[in-house]
Tab-separated table of N, CA, C and O in Angstrom:
chain	number	residue	atom	x	y	z
A	1	MET	N	48.738	56.992	103.913
A	1	MET	CA	50.125	56.918	104.333
A	1	MET	C	50.751	58.305	104.254
A	1	MET	O	50.543	59.032	103.297
A	2	MET	N	51.517	58.660	105.276
A	2	MET	CA	52.117	59.978	105.347
A	2	MET	C	53.240	60.141	104.327
A	2	MET	O	53.973	59.209	104.035
A	3	ASN	N	53.381	61.336	103.824
A	3	ASN	CA	54.438	61.664	102.886
A	3	ASN	C	55.773	61.666	103.630
A	3	ASN	O	55.965	62.461	104.552
A	4	PRO	N	56.734	60.816	103.245
A	4	PRO	CA	58.002	60.725	103.973
A	4	PRO	C	58.910	61.932	103.758
A	4	PRO	O	59.896	62.090	104.451
A	5	ARG	N	58.590	62.806	102.792
A	5	ARG	CA	59.430	63.979	102.536
A	5	ARG	C	59.272	65.053	103.599
A	5	ARG	O	60.064	65.977	103.673
A	6	LEU	N	58.240	64.965	104.428
A	6	LEU	CA	57.949	66.017	105.388
A	6	LEU	C	58.804	65.882	106.633
A	6	LEU	O	59.111	64.793	107.076
A	7	ALA	N	59.162	67.009	107.189
A	7	ALA	CA	59.948	67.000	108.420
A	7	ALA	C	59.387	68.039	109.376
A	7	ALA	O	59.064	69.146	108.981
A	8	PHE	N	59.264	67.677	110.629
A	8	PHE	CA	58.785	68.598	111.652
A	8	PHE	C	59.986	69.156	112.396
A	8	PHE	O	60.990	68.488	112.564
A	9	GLN	N	59.869	70.390	112.842
A	9	GLN	CA	60.880	70.985	113.698
A	9	GLN	C	60.187	71.409	114.976
A	9	GLN	O	59.587	72.473	115.046
A	10	GLY	N	60.239	70.579	115.988
A	10	GLY	CA	59.606	70.872	117.262
A	10	GLY	C	58.122	71.116	117.122
A	10	GLY	O	57.461	70.519	116.292
A	11	SER	N	57.586	72.032	117.938
A	11	SER	CA	56.161	72.307	117.888
A	11	SER	C	55.833	73.448	116.935
A	11	SER	O	54.699	73.881	116.855
A	12	CYS	N	56.818	73.942	116.206
A	12	CYS	CA	56.588	75.069	115.293
A	12	CYS	C	55.927	74.640	113.998
A	12	CYS	O	55.450	75.467	113.245
A	13	GLY	N	55.902	73.372	113.701
A	13	GLY	CA	55.255	72.902	112.485
A	13	GLY	C	56.253	72.508	111.425
A	13	GLY	O	57.410	72.262	111.689
A	14	PHE	N	55.786	72.485	110.190
A	14	PHE	CA	56.594	72.058	109.064
A	14	PHE	C	57.665	73.094	108.754
A	14	PHE	O	57.373	74.204	108.363
A	15	LEU	N	58.910	72.741	108.929
A	15	LEU	CA	60.054	73.544	108.520
A	15	LEU	C	59.988	74.989	108.993
A	15	LEU	O	60.568	75.870	108.387
A	16	GLY	N	59.249	75.256	110.063
A	16	GLY	CA	59.199	76.577	110.643
A	16	GLY	C	58.421	77.615	109.845
A	16	GLY	O	58.430	78.779	110.186
A	17	ARG	N	57.720	77.242	108.751
A	17	ARG	CA	57.008	78.210	107.917
A	17	ARG	C	55.501	78.164	108.151
A	17	ARG	O	54.755	78.768	107.419
A	18	SER	N	55.045	77.487	109.142
A	18	SER	CA	53.626	77.217	109.308
A	18	SER	C	52.935	78.262	110.158
A	18	SER	O	53.462	78.693	111.170
A	19	THR	N	51.724	78.635	109.732
A	19	THR	CA	50.984	79.653	110.467
A	19	THR	C	49.504	79.314	110.640
A	19	THR	O	48.806	80.024	111.335
A	20	VAL	N	49.020	78.253	110.021
A	20	VAL	CA	47.585	77.973	109.977
A	20	VAL	C	47.267	76.638	110.644
A	20	VAL	O	47.991	75.659	110.484
A	21	THR	N	46.143	76.619	111.376
A	21	THR	CA	45.577	75.381	111.893
A	21	THR	C	44.352	75.062	111.059
A	21	THR	O	43.542	75.943	110.776
A	22	VAL	N	44.196	73.804	110.669
A	22	VAL	CA	43.025	73.367	109.914
A	22	VAL	C	42.184	72.482	110.825
A	22	VAL	O	42.693	71.548	111.432
A	23	SER	N	40.903	72.808	110.912
A	23	SER	CA	39.957	72.043	111.715
A	23	SER	C	39.072	71.212	110.793
A	23	SER	O	38.504	71.744	109.841
A	24	ILE	N	38.963	69.912	111.086
A	24	ILE	CA	38.131	69.000	110.302
A	24	ILE	C	37.204	68.273	111.267
A	24	ILE	O	37.668	67.685	112.241
A	25	VAL	N	35.910	68.322	111.004
A	25	VAL	CA	34.951	67.574	111.818
A	25	VAL	C	34.497	66.370	110.998
A	25	VAL	O	34.032	66.509	109.874
A	26	SER	N	34.653	65.189	111.571
A	26	SER	CA	34.297	63.953	110.883
A	26	SER	C	33.053	63.328	111.515
A	26	SER	O	32.928	63.258	112.736
A	27	HIS	N	32.158	62.888	110.660
A	27	HIS	CA	30.958	62.148	111.083
A	27	HIS	C	31.042	60.757	110.447
A	27	HIS	O	30.285	60.444	109.533
A	28	ALA	N	32.016	59.981	110.891
A	28	ALA	CA	32.293	58.643	110.337
A	28	ALA	C	32.751	58.711	108.892
A	28	ALA	O	32.399	57.877	108.079
A	29	HIS	N	33.563	59.706	108.577
A	29	HIS	CA	34.153	59.854	107.247
A	29	HIS	C	35.652	59.539	107.292
A	29	HIS	O	36.440	60.158	106.592
A	30	GLY	N	36.042	58.601	108.135
A	30	GLY	CA	37.441	58.299	108.411
A	30	GLY	C	38.355	58.217	107.211
A	30	GLY	O	39.384	58.876	107.171
A	31	GLN	N	38.014	57.424	106.217
A	31	GLN	CA	38.887	57.262	105.049
A	31	GLN	C	39.033	58.569	104.279
A	31	GLN	O	40.130	58.925	103.846
A	32	MET	N	37.941	59.289	104.113
A	32	MET	CA	37.979	60.562	103.403
A	32	MET	C	38.832	61.572	104.180
A	32	MET	O	39.637	62.306	103.599
A	33	VAL	N	38.671	61.595	105.496
A	33	VAL	CA	39.414	62.521	106.330
A	33	VAL	C	40.903	62.191	106.298
A	33	VAL	O	41.751	63.083	106.236
A	34	MET	N	41.248	60.900	106.322
A	34	MET	CA	42.663	60.515	106.254
A	34	MET	C	43.303	61.012	104.966
A	34	MET	O	44.438	61.489	104.973
A	35	GLY	N	42.576	60.920	103.853
A	35	GLY	CA	43.095	61.442	102.589
A	35	GLY	C	43.321	62.943	102.650
A	35	GLY	O	44.339	63.455	102.174
A	36	LEU	N	42.378	63.659	103.257
A	36	LEU	CA	42.512	65.109	103.403
A	36	LEU	C	43.695	65.458	104.291
A	36	LEU	O	44.496	66.337	103.964
A	37	VAL	N	43.833	64.760	105.421
A	37	VAL	CA	44.953	65.014	106.329
A	37	VAL	C	46.279	64.788	105.601
A	37	VAL	O	47.197	65.609	105.688
A	38	ASN	N	46.383	63.698	104.875
A	38	ASN	CA	47.623	63.428	104.147
A	38	ASN	C	47.914	64.496	103.111
A	38	ASN	O	49.069	64.871	102.900
A	39	SER	N	46.887	65.033	102.462
A	39	SER	CA	47.087	66.122	101.512
A	39	SER	C	47.540	67.394	102.220
A	39	SER	O	48.418	68.112	101.737
A	40	LEU	N	46.947	67.678	103.365
A	40	LEU	CA	47.313	68.875	104.114
A	40	LEU	C	48.748	68.813	104.637
A	40	LEU	O	49.392	69.846	104.827
A	41	LEU	N	49.259	67.616	104.871
A	41	LEU	CA	50.638	67.473	105.333
A	41	LEU	C	51.634	68.005	104.306
A	41	LEU	O	52.768	68.323	104.657
A	42	ASP	N	51.224	68.116	103.054
A	42	ASP	CA	52.087	68.660	102.010
A	42	ASP	C	52.054	70.179	101.945
A	42	ASP	O	52.790	70.779	101.179
A	43	CYS	N	51.199	70.819	102.722
A	43	CYS	CA	51.049	72.279	102.693
A	43	CYS	C	51.967	72.913	103.739
A	43	CYS	O	51.736	72.743	104.937
A	44	PRO	N	52.979	73.652	103.308
A	44	PRO	CA	53.929	74.212	104.274
A	44	PRO	C	53.310	75.249	105.203
A	44	PRO	O	53.851	75.508	106.273
A	45	GLU	N	52.179	75.831	104.839
A	45	GLU	CA	51.530	76.824	105.696
A	45	GLU	C	50.784	76.201	106.876
A	45	GLU	O	50.456	76.892	107.832
A	46	VAL	N	50.515	74.914	106.798
A	46	VAL	CA	49.718	74.245	107.833
A	46	VAL	C	50.627	73.776	108.968
A	46	VAL	O	51.492	72.926	108.778
A	47	ALA	N	50.395	74.346	110.151
A	47	ALA	CA	51.179	73.982	111.330
A	47	ALA	C	50.500	72.890	112.133
A	47	ALA	O	51.156	72.085	112.781
A	48	GLN	N	49.172	72.883	112.106
A	48	GLN	CA	48.424	71.970	112.963
A	48	GLN	C	47.161	71.539	112.235
A	48	GLN	O	46.529	72.340	111.551
A	49	ILE	N	46.822	70.274	112.405
A	49	ILE	CA	45.575	69.728	111.869
A	49	ILE	C	44.817	69.141	113.050
A	49	ILE	O	45.343	68.287	113.766
A	50	ILE	N	43.596	69.637	113.265
A	50	ILE	CA	42.754	69.135	114.344
A	50	ILE	C	41.599	68.376	113.715
A	50	ILE	O	40.835	68.945	112.933
A	51	VAL	N	41.500	67.095	114.022
A	51	VAL	CA	40.405	66.263	113.533
A	51	VAL	C	39.487	65.979	114.710
A	51	VAL	O	39.929	65.432	115.727
A	52	ILE	N	38.237	66.387	114.580
A	52	ILE	CA	37.257	66.117	115.627
A	52	ILE	C	36.353	64.997	115.134
A	52	ILE	O	35.678	65.130	114.118
A	53	GLN	N	36.390	63.882	115.838
A	53	GLN	CA	35.520	62.752	115.507
A	53	GLN	C	34.236	62.954	116.292
A	53	GLN	O	34.200	62.745	117.498
A	54	ASN	N	33.195	63.389	115.596
A	54	ASN	CA	31.945	63.738	116.252
A	54	ASN	C	31.154	62.516	116.708
A	54	ASN	O	30.339	62.616	117.619
A	55	ILE	N	31.383	61.384	116.077
A	55	ILE	CA	30.796	60.117	116.509
A	55	ILE	C	31.911	59.081	116.509
A	55	ILE	O	32.905	59.241	115.808
A	56	PRO	N	31.785	58.005	117.296
A	56	PRO	CA	32.845	56.995	117.338
A	56	PRO	C	33.112	56.406	115.950
A	56	PRO	O	32.192	56.114	115.200
A	57	GLU	N	34.397	56.282	115.624
A	57	GLU	CA	34.784	55.711	114.338
A	57	GLU	C	36.229	55.243	114.422
A	57	GLU	O	36.959	55.636	115.318
A	58	PHE	N	36.609	54.430	113.474
A	58	PHE	CA	37.996	54.006	113.385
A	58	PHE	C	38.645	54.793	112.259
A	58	PHE	O	38.247	54.686	111.109
A	59	ALA	N	39.578	55.603	112.614
A	59	ALA	CA	40.358	56.345	111.627
A	59	ALA	C	41.756	56.496	112.191
A	59	ALA	O	41.947	57.153	113.208
A	60	GLU	N	42.714	55.871	111.568
A	60	GLU	CA	44.084	55.921	112.050
A	60	GLU	C	44.792	57.119	111.442
A	60	GLU	O	45.279	57.079	110.328
A	61	MET	N	44.799	58.208	112.188
A	61	MET	CA	45.444	59.428	111.733
A	61	MET	C	46.951	59.313	111.933
A	61	MET	O	47.406	58.593	112.827
A	62	PRO	N	47.717	60.041	111.116
A	62	PRO	CA	49.166	60.033	111.320
A	62	PRO	C	49.502	60.507	112.723
A	62	PRO	O	48.914	61.465	113.220
A	63	LYS	N	50.421	59.829	113.369
A	63	LYS	CA	50.808	60.195	114.723
A	63	LYS	C	52.013	61.132	114.636
A	63	LYS	O	53.158	60.714	114.709
A	64	LEU	N	51.687	62.413	114.461
A	64	LEU	CA	52.699	63.452	114.330
A	64	LEU	C	52.386	64.580	115.300
A	64	LEU	O	51.225	64.774	115.676
A	65	PRO	N	53.380	65.369	115.697
A	65	PRO	CA	53.120	66.463	116.624
A	65	PRO	C	52.068	67.459	116.122
A	65	PRO	O	51.370	68.054	116.914
A	66	GLY	N	51.932	67.640	114.826
A	66	GLY	CA	50.996	68.619	114.286
A	66	GLY	C	49.600	68.100	114.016
A	66	GLY	O	48.751	68.845	113.547
A	67	VAL	N	49.348	66.814	114.288
A	67	VAL	CA	48.023	66.233	114.041
A	67	VAL	C	47.408	65.850	115.384
A	67	VAL	O	47.967	65.047	116.123
A	68	ARG	N	46.249	66.442	115.673
A	68	ARG	CA	45.571	66.143	116.936
A	68	ARG	C	44.174	65.626	116.640
A	68	ARG	O	43.455	66.201	115.818
A	69	VAL	N	43.801	64.553	117.312
A	69	VAL	CA	42.459	63.985	117.168
A	69	VAL	C	41.707	64.190	118.476
A	69	VAL	O	42.203	63.851	119.546
A	70	ILE	N	40.512	64.774	118.369
A	70	ILE	CA	39.631	64.957	119.516
A	70	ILE	C	38.430	64.054	119.295
A	70	ILE	O	37.760	64.159	118.264
A	71	GLU	N	38.173	63.149	120.223
A	71	GLU	CA	37.045	62.218	120.110
A	71	GLU	C	35.929	62.672	121.039
A	71	GLU	O	36.099	62.684	122.256
A	72	ASN	N	34.805	63.042	120.471
A	72	ASN	CA	33.658	63.438	121.280
A	72	ASN	C	33.023	62.213	121.929
A	72	ASN	O	32.899	61.166	121.300
A	73	SER	N	32.592	62.364	123.168
A	73	SER	CA	31.905	61.268	123.855
A	73	SER	C	30.459	61.147	123.382
A	73	SER	O	29.850	60.089	123.494
A	74	SER	N	29.921	62.242	122.837
A	74	SER	CA	28.585	62.239	122.234
A	74	SER	C	28.586	63.289	121.128
A	74	SER	O	29.395	64.223	121.155
A	75	PRO	N	27.697	63.142	120.128
A	75	PRO	CA	27.680	64.087	119.016
A	75	PRO	C	27.407	65.518	119.489
A	75	PRO	O	26.617	65.745	120.403
A	76	ARG	N	28.087	66.452	118.853
A	76	ARG	CA	27.909	67.867	119.158
A	76	ARG	C	27.580	68.619	117.881
A	76	ARG	O	27.822	68.141	116.790
A	77	GLY	N	27.084	69.813	118.034
A	77	GLY	CA	26.753	70.654	116.888
A	77	GLY	C	27.982	71.314	116.290
A	77	GLY	O	29.088	71.243	116.834
A	78	PHE	N	27.769	71.987	115.171
A	78	PHE	CA	28.866	72.630	114.439
A	78	PHE	C	29.647	73.600	115.336
A	78	PHE	O	30.870	73.544	115.400
A	79	ALA	N	28.938	74.499	116.012
A	79	ALA	CA	29.614	75.504	116.831
A	79	ALA	C	30.415	74.864	117.959
A	79	ALA	O	31.558	75.277	118.228
A	80	ALA	N	29.866	73.875	118.628
A	80	ALA	CA	30.581	73.215	119.725
A	80	ALA	C	31.853	72.542	119.219
A	80	ALA	O	32.901	72.593	119.884
A	81	ASN	N	31.784	71.915	118.044
A	81	ASN	CA	32.974	71.277	117.478
A	81	ASN	C	34.029	72.316	117.112
A	81	ASN	O	35.220	72.124	117.367
A	82	GLN	N	33.613	73.412	116.499
A	82	GLN	CA	34.579	74.449	116.126
A	82	GLN	C	35.167	75.127	117.365
A	82	GLN	O	36.346	75.467	117.381
A	83	ASN	N	34.365	75.315	118.406
A	83	ASN	CA	34.889	75.885	119.646
A	83	ASN	C	35.947	74.976	120.262
A	83	ASN	O	36.952	75.450	120.796
A	84	ALA	N	35.749	73.670	120.177
A	84	ALA	CA	36.757	72.721	120.672
A	84	ALA	C	38.052	72.864	119.874
A	84	ALA	O	39.148	72.823	120.438
A	85	ALA	N	37.929	73.046	118.574
A	85	ALA	CA	39.114	73.239	117.727
A	85	ALA	C	39.821	74.544	118.092
A	85	ALA	O	41.056	74.584	118.179
A	86	PHE	N	39.057	75.617	118.311
A	86	PHE	CA	39.668	76.891	118.703
A	86	PHE	C	40.440	76.746	120.008
A	86	PHE	O	41.534	77.293	120.154
A	87	ARG	N	39.892	76.007	120.965
A	87	ARG	CA	40.574	75.818	122.237
A	87	ARG	C	41.886	75.040	122.068
A	87	ARG	O	42.833	75.243	122.825
A	88	ALA	N	41.941	74.152	121.097
A	88	ALA	CA	43.124	73.324	120.885
A	88	ALA	C	44.134	73.971	119.928
A	88	ALA	O	45.233	73.471	119.772
A	89	CYS	N	43.754	75.070	119.317
A	89	CYS	CA	44.585	75.722	118.295
A	89	CYS	C	45.831	76.331	118.905
A	89	CYS	O	45.771	76.960	119.965
A	90	VAL	N	46.970	76.160	118.221
A	90	VAL	CA	48.238	76.738	118.689
A	90	VAL	C	48.786	77.790	117.735
A	90	VAL	O	49.880	78.299	117.946
A	91	THR	N	48.047	78.125	116.681
A	91	THR	CA	48.509	79.113	115.712
A	91	THR	C	47.639	80.370	115.780
A	91	THR	O	46.612	80.401	116.461
A	92	SER	N	48.033	81.374	115.037
A	92	SER	CA	47.275	82.628	114.987
A	92	SER	C	46.032	82.528	114.123
A	92	SER	O	45.107	83.317	114.268
A	93	TYR	N	46.020	81.578	113.195
A	93	TYR	CA	44.929	81.457	112.233
A	93	TYR	C	44.370	80.042	112.245
A	93	TYR	O	45.117	79.080	112.392
A	94	ILE	N	43.057	79.942	112.042
A	94	ILE	CA	42.404	78.632	111.967
A	94	ILE	C	41.464	78.633	110.779
A	94	ILE	O	40.837	79.641	110.479
A	95	SER	N	41.414	77.510	110.087
A	95	SER	CA	40.546	77.394	108.919
A	95	SER	C	39.645	76.191	109.087
A	95	SER	O	40.049	75.162	109.543
């Protein structure tokens, strides 16, 4: 469940102080990834969270402007997944 204390301001991220995109690749780790995403929502430096589902899975990510889910049609390697995250990144930095 998302932290209700958080507020977004347009596409700039959390309270305008955000500079980092976090990329997460999931291999059917939905529950674990949801916990990580919810923790990252508390980090004011994080503007965007990109979750790449490398295989089909059910994971209900928070539906917020800063959280993007990319669903692969077939499994991809590490580099291909990270390249997809780089293409979707809207900040200067990605982790």
